[in-house]
Coordinates of C-alpha atoms in Angstrom, one line a residue:
M19 CA -9.9 -4.9 24.2
Q20 CA -10.2 -1.1 24.3
S21 CA -6.6 -0.7 23.4
N22 CA -6.9 -3.0 20.4
L23 CA -10.0 -1.1 19.1
A24 CA -8.1 2.2 19.5
K25 CA -5.2 0.7 17.4
L26 CA -7.6 -0.4 14.7
N27 CA -9.2 3.1 14.5
N28 CA -5.8 4.8 14.4
P29 CA -3.3 2.1 13.4
L30 CA -0.3 4.3 12.9
E31 CA 2.5 3.5 15.4
E32 CA 2.8 7.0 16.6
E33 CA 0.5 10.0 16.7
S34 CA 0.3 11.3 13.2
Y35 CA 1.6 14.7 12.3
S36 CA -0.8 17.2 10.7
G37 CA -0.5 17.6 6.9
N38 CA -0.4 21.4 7.6
T39 CA 2.8 21.2 9.6
E40 CA 6.2 21.6 8.0
P41 CA 8.9 19.0 8.7
P42 CA 11.7 20.3 10.9
F43 CA 14.3 18.6 8.8
T44 CA 15.5 18.6 5.2
L45 CA 16.0 15.8 2.8
Q46 CA 19.8 16.5 3.0
Q47 CA 19.7 16.0 6.7
L48 CA 17.9 12.7 6.4
K49 CA 20.4 11.5 3.8
A50 CA 23.3 12.4 6.0
A51 CA 21.8 10.3 8.8
I52 CA 21.9 7.1 6.7
P53 CA 25.2 5.1 6.5
S54 CA 26.7 5.9 3.1
D55 CA 27.1 2.2 2.2
C56 CA 23.3 1.9 2.2
F57 CA 23.3 3.8 -1.1
M58 CA 25.8 1.4 -2.7
P59 CA 24.3 -1.5 -4.6
S60 CA 26.2 -4.8 -4.8
I61 CA 26.0 -6.5 -8.1
G62 CA 26.7 -9.9 -6.5
R63 CA 24.1 -9.4 -3.8
S64 CA 21.5 -8.1 -6.2
L65 CA 22.1 -10.9 -8.6
S66 CA 21.9 -13.5 -5.8
Y67 CA 18.3 -12.4 -4.9
F68 CA 17.3 -12.5 -8.6
L69 CA 18.8 -16.0 -9.1
L70 CA 17.2 -17.2 -5.9
D71 CA 13.8 -16.0 -7.0
V72 CA 14.2 -17.6 -10.5
S73 CA 15.4 -20.8 -8.9
I74 CA 12.4 -21.1 -6.5
I75 CA 10.1 -20.4 -9.4
G76 CA 11.7 -23.1 -11.4
I77 CA 11.5 -25.6 -8.5
L78 CA 7.8 -24.8 -8.0
Y79 CA 7.1 -25.4 -11.7
A80 CA 9.0 -28.7 -11.5
V81 CA 7.0 -29.9 -8.4
A82 CA 3.7 -28.8 -9.9
S83 CA 4.5 -30.6 -13.2
Y84 CA 5.6 -33.7 -11.4
L85 CA 2.4 -33.9 -9.2
D86 CA 0.1 -32.8 -12.0
S87 CA -2.8 -32.5 -9.6
W88 CA -5.6 -30.0 -9.4
W89 CA -5.6 -30.6 -5.7
F90 CA -2.1 -29.0 -5.5
C91 CA -3.1 -26.1 -7.7
P92 CA -4.3 -23.7 -4.9
V93 CA -1.1 -24.1 -3.0
F94 CA 1.0 -23.8 -6.1
W95 CA -0.9 -20.7 -7.3
L96 CA -0.4 -19.0 -3.9
M97 CA 3.3 -19.9 -3.7
Q98 CA 4.2 -19.2 -7.3
G99 CA 2.2 -16.0 -7.5
T100 CA 4.0 -14.8 -4.4
M101 CA 7.3 -15.6 -6.1
F102 CA 6.2 -13.7 -9.3
W103 CA 5.6 -10.8 -6.9
A104 CA 9.1 -11.2 -5.4
L105 CA 10.6 -11.2 -8.9
F106 CA 8.6 -8.1 -9.7
V107 CA 10.3 -6.3 -6.8
V108 CA 13.7 -7.3 -8.1
G109 CA 12.7 -5.7 -11.4
H110 CA 11.4 -2.8 -9.4
D111 CA 15.0 -2.2 -8.1
C112 CA 16.3 -2.4 -11.7
G113 CA 13.8 0.3 -12.7
H114 CA 15.1 2.6 -9.9
G115 CA 18.7 2.0 -10.7
S116 CA 19.2 0.5 -7.3
F117 CA 20.0 -3.0 -8.6
S118 CA 23.4 -1.9 -9.8
R119 CA 25.2 1.2 -11.1
K120 CA 25.2 -0.3 -14.6
K121 CA 22.2 0.8 -16.7
W122 CA 22.6 -2.0 -19.2
L123 CA 22.5 -4.6 -16.4
N124 CA 19.5 -3.0 -14.8
D125 CA 17.7 -3.0 -18.1
L126 CA 18.6 -6.5 -18.9
I127 CA 17.6 -8.0 -15.5
G128 CA 14.6 -5.7 -15.4
H129 CA 13.3 -7.2 -18.7
I130 CA 14.1 -10.7 -17.7
A131 CA 12.3 -10.2 -14.4
H132 CA 9.3 -8.3 -15.7
T133 CA 8.5 -9.7 -19.2
P134 CA 7.5 -13.2 -18.1
I135 CA 5.0 -11.7 -15.7
L136 CA 3.6 -9.4 -18.4
V137 CA 5.0 -6.1 -17.1
P138 CA 6.3 -3.8 -19.9
Y139 CA 9.6 -3.0 -18.1
H140 CA 10.5 0.4 -19.5
A141 CA 6.9 1.7 -19.7
W142 CA 6.3 0.7 -16.1
R143 CA 9.7 2.1 -15.1
I144 CA 8.8 5.5 -16.5
S145 CA 5.3 5.7 -15.1
H146 CA 6.6 4.5 -11.7
R147 CA 9.2 7.2 -11.8
T148 CA 6.4 9.8 -12.3
H149 CA 4.7 8.3 -9.2
H150 CA 7.8 8.7 -7.1
Q151 CA 8.4 12.3 -8.3
N152 CA 4.8 13.3 -7.4
T153 CA 3.8 11.1 -4.5
G154 CA 1.1 12.7 -2.4
N155 CA 0.2 15.3 -5.1
I156 CA -3.5 14.9 -6.0
D157 CA -3.0 16.5 -9.5
T158 CA 0.2 14.8 -10.7
D159 CA 0.7 11.5 -8.8
E160 CA 0.5 8.5 -11.1
S161 CA -0.9 5.6 -9.1
W162 CA -3.4 5.2 -6.3
Y163 CA -4.0 8.9 -6.1
P164 CA -7.5 9.9 -4.9
V165 CA -10.3 11.1 -7.1
T166 CA -12.1 14.3 -6.2
E167 CA -15.7 14.3 -4.9
T168 CA -17.0 15.7 -8.2
K169 CA -15.1 13.1 -10.2
Y170 CA -16.4 10.3 -7.9
K171 CA -20.0 11.5 -8.6
E172 CA -19.3 11.5 -12.3
M173 CA -17.8 8.0 -12.5
G174 CA -20.0 5.3 -13.9
W175 CA -20.8 2.1 -12.0
A176 CA -18.3 0.1 -14.0
E177 CA -15.4 2.5 -13.4
K178 CA -16.3 2.6 -9.7
F179 CA -16.5 -1.2 -9.5
V180 CA -13.0 -1.6 -11.0
R181 CA -11.5 1.2 -8.9
F182 CA -13.1 0.6 -5.5
D183 CA -14.5 -3.0 -5.5
A184 CA -12.2 -5.0 -7.8
L185 CA -9.2 -2.9 -7.0
L186 CA -7.0 -5.9 -6.2
L187 CA -7.3 -7.1 -9.8
A188 CA -7.0 -3.6 -11.5
Y189 CA -3.3 -3.7 -12.5
P190 CA -3.6 -5.1 -16.0
L191 CA -6.3 -2.5 -16.8
Y192 CA -4.0 0.2 -15.5
L193 CA -1.4 -0.8 -18.0
F194 CA -3.8 -0.3 -20.8
K195 CA -5.9 2.6 -19.5
R196 CA -4.0 4.2 -16.6
S197 CA -6.0 5.6 -13.6
P198 CA -9.3 7.7 -13.6
G199 CA -8.7 11.1 -15.2
K200 CA -5.5 10.0 -16.9
Q201 CA -5.1 9.3 -20.6
G202 CA -2.7 7.0 -22.4
S203 CA -1.4 3.4 -22.5
H204 CA 1.8 1.8 -21.2
F205 CA 2.2 0.1 -24.6
S206 CA 2.1 3.2 -26.9
P207 CA 5.2 5.4 -27.4
D208 CA 2.8 8.2 -28.2
S209 CA 1.2 8.1 -24.8
P210 CA 1.4 11.3 -22.7
L211 CA 3.2 9.1 -20.2
F212 CA 6.4 9.3 -22.2
K213 CA 8.9 11.8 -23.7
P214 CA 9.8 11.5 -27.4
S215 CA 13.3 10.5 -26.3
E216 CA 11.8 7.4 -24.6
K217 CA 10.1 6.1 -27.7
W218 CA 12.4 3.2 -28.4
D219 CA 12.5 2.1 -24.8
V220 CA 8.7 1.8 -24.9
I221 CA 8.8 0.0 -28.2
T222 CA 11.4 -2.5 -26.9
S223 CA 9.3 -3.3 -23.8
T224 CA 6.1 -3.5 -25.8
T225 CA 7.7 -5.8 -28.3
L226 CA 9.0 -8.2 -25.6
W227 CA 5.6 -8.1 -23.9
T228 CA 3.9 -9.0 -27.1
L229 CA 6.3 -11.9 -27.8
M230 CA 5.6 -13.2 -24.3
V231 CA 1.8 -13.1 -24.9
G232 CA 2.5 -14.9 -28.2
L233 CA 4.5 -17.6 -26.4
L234 CA 1.7 -18.1 -23.9
G235 CA -0.7 -18.3 -26.9
L236 CA 1.5 -20.9 -28.6
L237 CA 1.8 -23.0 -25.5
T238 CA -2.0 -22.8 -24.9
Y239 CA -2.6 -23.9 -28.5
Q240 CA -0.3 -26.9 -27.9
W241 CA -1.4 -27.9 -24.4
G242 CA -4.9 -26.4 -24.0
W243 CA -6.6 -23.8 -21.9
M244 CA -6.4 -25.9 -18.8
W245 CA -2.6 -25.8 -19.0
L246 CA -2.8 -22.0 -19.2
V247 CA -5.1 -21.8 -16.1
K248 CA -3.1 -24.3 -14.1
Y249 CA 0.4 -23.1 -14.8
Y250 CA 0.1 -19.4 -15.6
L251 CA -3.2 -17.6 -15.0
G252 CA -3.5 -19.0 -11.4
P253 CA -0.1 -17.6 -10.3
Y254 CA -0.6 -14.5 -12.3
V255 CA -3.8 -13.6 -10.5
V256 CA -2.1 -14.0 -7.2
F257 CA 0.8 -11.9 -8.4
I258 CA -1.4 -8.9 -9.5
T259 CA -3.4 -9.2 -6.2
W260 CA -0.1 -8.9 -4.3
L261 CA 0.9 -5.9 -6.4
D262 CA -2.3 -4.0 -5.9
F263 CA -2.7 -5.0 -2.3
V264 CA 0.8 -3.8 -1.3
T265 CA 0.6 -0.6 -3.4
F266 CA -2.9 0.3 -2.1
L267 CA -1.8 -0.2 1.6
H268 CA 1.3 2.0 1.3
H269 CA -0.6 4.9 -0.2
S270 CA -4.3 4.7 1.0
D271 CA -5.2 5.5 4.5
P272 CA -7.8 7.8 6.1
D273 CA -5.0 9.5 8.1
I274 CA -2.7 10.2 5.2
P275 CA -2.7 13.8 3.8
W276 CA -2.9 14.6 0.1
Y277 CA -1.7 18.0 -1.2
R278 CA -2.6 20.5 -3.9
G279 CA -0.6 23.2 -5.5
K280 CA 2.2 25.0 -3.5
D281 CA 1.4 23.0 -0.4
W282 CA 3.0 20.0 -2.0
Y283 CA 6.7 19.4 -2.4
F284 CA 8.8 16.2 -2.7
L285 CA 9.7 15.7 1.0
K286 CA 6.1 16.1 2.3
G287 CA 4.8 13.8 -0.5
A288 CA 7.4 11.2 0.2
L289 CA 6.5 11.2 3.9
S290 CA 2.8 10.5 3.1
T291 CA 3.3 6.8 2.8
I292 CA 3.2 4.0 5.5
D293 CA 5.4 1.1 6.4
H294 CA 3.7 -2.2 6.9
D295 CA 4.8 -5.5 8.5
Y296 CA 4.0 -8.5 6.3
G297 CA 5.4 -11.0 8.7
F298 CA 7.3 -13.9 7.2
I299 CA 6.5 -12.4 3.7
N300 CA 8.9 -9.5 4.5
E301 CA 12.0 -11.4 3.4
I302 CA 10.2 -13.2 0.5
H303 CA 9.2 -10.0 -1.2
H304 CA 12.4 -8.2 -0.4
N305 CA 11.3 -5.9 2.4
I306 CA 9.2 -3.7 0.1
G307 CA 7.1 -3.0 3.2
T308 CA 9.8 -0.6 4.4
H309 CA 8.2 2.0 2.1
V310 CA 9.0 5.4 3.8
A311 CA 12.7 5.1 3.3
H312 CA 12.2 3.8 -0.2
H313 CA 10.2 6.9 -1.2
L314 CA 12.6 9.2 0.4
F315 CA 15.6 7.7 -1.3
L316 CA 14.6 5.4 -4.2
N317 CA 18.2 4.5 -5.0
I318 CA 18.7 2.4 -1.9
P319 CA 18.7 -1.3 -2.7
H320 CA 16.0 -3.3 -1.1
Y321 CA 18.4 -5.2 1.1
N322 CA 19.6 -1.9 2.8
L323 CA 16.1 -0.4 3.4
K324 CA 15.8 -1.8 7.0
T325 CA 19.2 -0.3 8.0
A326 CA 18.3 3.0 6.4
T327 CA 14.9 3.0 8.2
E328 CA 16.4 2.5 11.6
A329 CA 18.9 5.4 10.9
L330 CA 16.0 7.7 9.9
K331 CA 13.6 7.0 12.7
P332 CA 15.3 9.2 15.3
I333 CA 15.2 12.2 13.0
L334 CA 11.7 11.5 11.5
G335 CA 10.1 11.1 14.9
D336 CA 6.3 11.4 14.5
Y337 CA 6.8 12.0 10.8
Y338 CA 7.6 8.3 10.4
R339 CA 4.5 6.3 9.8
K340 CA 4.2 2.6 10.5
S341 CA 1.0 0.6 10.9
S342 CA 0.7 -1.1 14.2
V343 CA -1.9 -3.6 13.0
S344 CA -1.8 -6.5 10.6
V345 CA -1.9 -5.8 6.8
F346 CA -5.3 -7.4 6.7
Q347 CA -6.7 -5.2 9.4
A348 CA -5.2 -2.1 7.7
F349 CA -6.8 -3.1 4.4
L350 CA -10.2 -3.7 6.0
R351 CA -9.9 -0.2 7.5
S352 CA -8.9 1.6 4.3
Y353 CA -10.9 -0.4 1.8
P354 CA -14.3 1.0 2.8
S355 CA -13.0 4.4 3.8
C356 CA -10.8 5.7 0.9
H357 CA -13.0 6.7 -2.0
F358 CA -12.5 10.4 -2.7
V359 CA -11.2 13.7 -1.4
P360 CA -12.9 17.1 -1.2
D361 CA -12.8 19.3 -4.4
T362 CA -11.1 22.1 -2.6
G363 CA -8.4 22.5 0.0
A364 CA -4.7 22.6 0.0
V365 CA -4.4 19.6 2.4
V366 CA -7.1 17.0 2.2
Y367 CA -7.9 13.5 3.5
Y368 CA -9.8 10.6 2.1
K369 CA -13.6 10.3 2.6
S370 CA -15.9 7.4 2.2
K371 CA -19.0 7.0 0.0
K372 CA -21.0 6.6 3.2
E373 CA -20.1 10.2 4.2
L374 CA -21.3 11.3 0.8
M375 CA -24.6 9.4 1.3
K376 CA -25.1 11.1 4.7
Q377 CA -24.6 14.5 3.0
N378 CA -27.3 13.7 0.5

């Protein structure tokens, strides 16, 4: 019993390194340890995962339509929403260029995968690139970065509710408003998210997103609101819950350091994420839980991440972070603990609102 409690209080597989220490290896040394074929995407294999996901989604829709029962809806929503999430991960590989070496194919499959689940592919691809380039940097990271203590105190109740209480449903709002302290929208080419050279990419994705919304509106007009709830909104809510849940877990933990200024650089930031085991879901959502290797080398296809991780472990040592508890235990630990970081300090850690109340 005591051992289980200790794991829950510090669920990382090995003793965590201090954020103040410097890794005794370089990014080049880590790359050299990974078999070279891990970096080579296979178009056939990548397409097979995409086609499998689309096929399962089609089969689930056929079954739901055939049964046409509200009793089946909760099961359908859970399964279909999970497959929406799996399809998102395929589009995620496209955005990183790890689906194939052909940009036109990545963009084509990325739009086909993301547009039906209301993700503006190019806009997301660009903002997600910013996240990867700045992971662990309090000032420049793009998603799930901590707010400072001062910012937390300034936030209104509605903003706090969305960020800290309804966080598993926050993704659609992020597309329109970004995160606290950031300006711009994923749908406007004039957003500070984008370079002028990316204008037409953003317009393309926004146009396709708008057409998808229009199609859903047309189908709702034809078949009614209950059709929209039963066949789209239910799975969509499960999908965004998965997206927020997974992203939160990989970047929010009381033991993960966050950096400011010169104390941050890419390698340290990339190491400030955690691998999680999702059980039988691992294969369904394409092993996105192998997140450390993904952040170190984002051009590795999802189907090579496990091999790359095993090759990296001997070199990473204690710098490799993996949760030793279930994802639900990890969430219940981080959810009430990760609210803000101190206003000052080169290397800081999350604090909870309870700690702020004790100070006052």
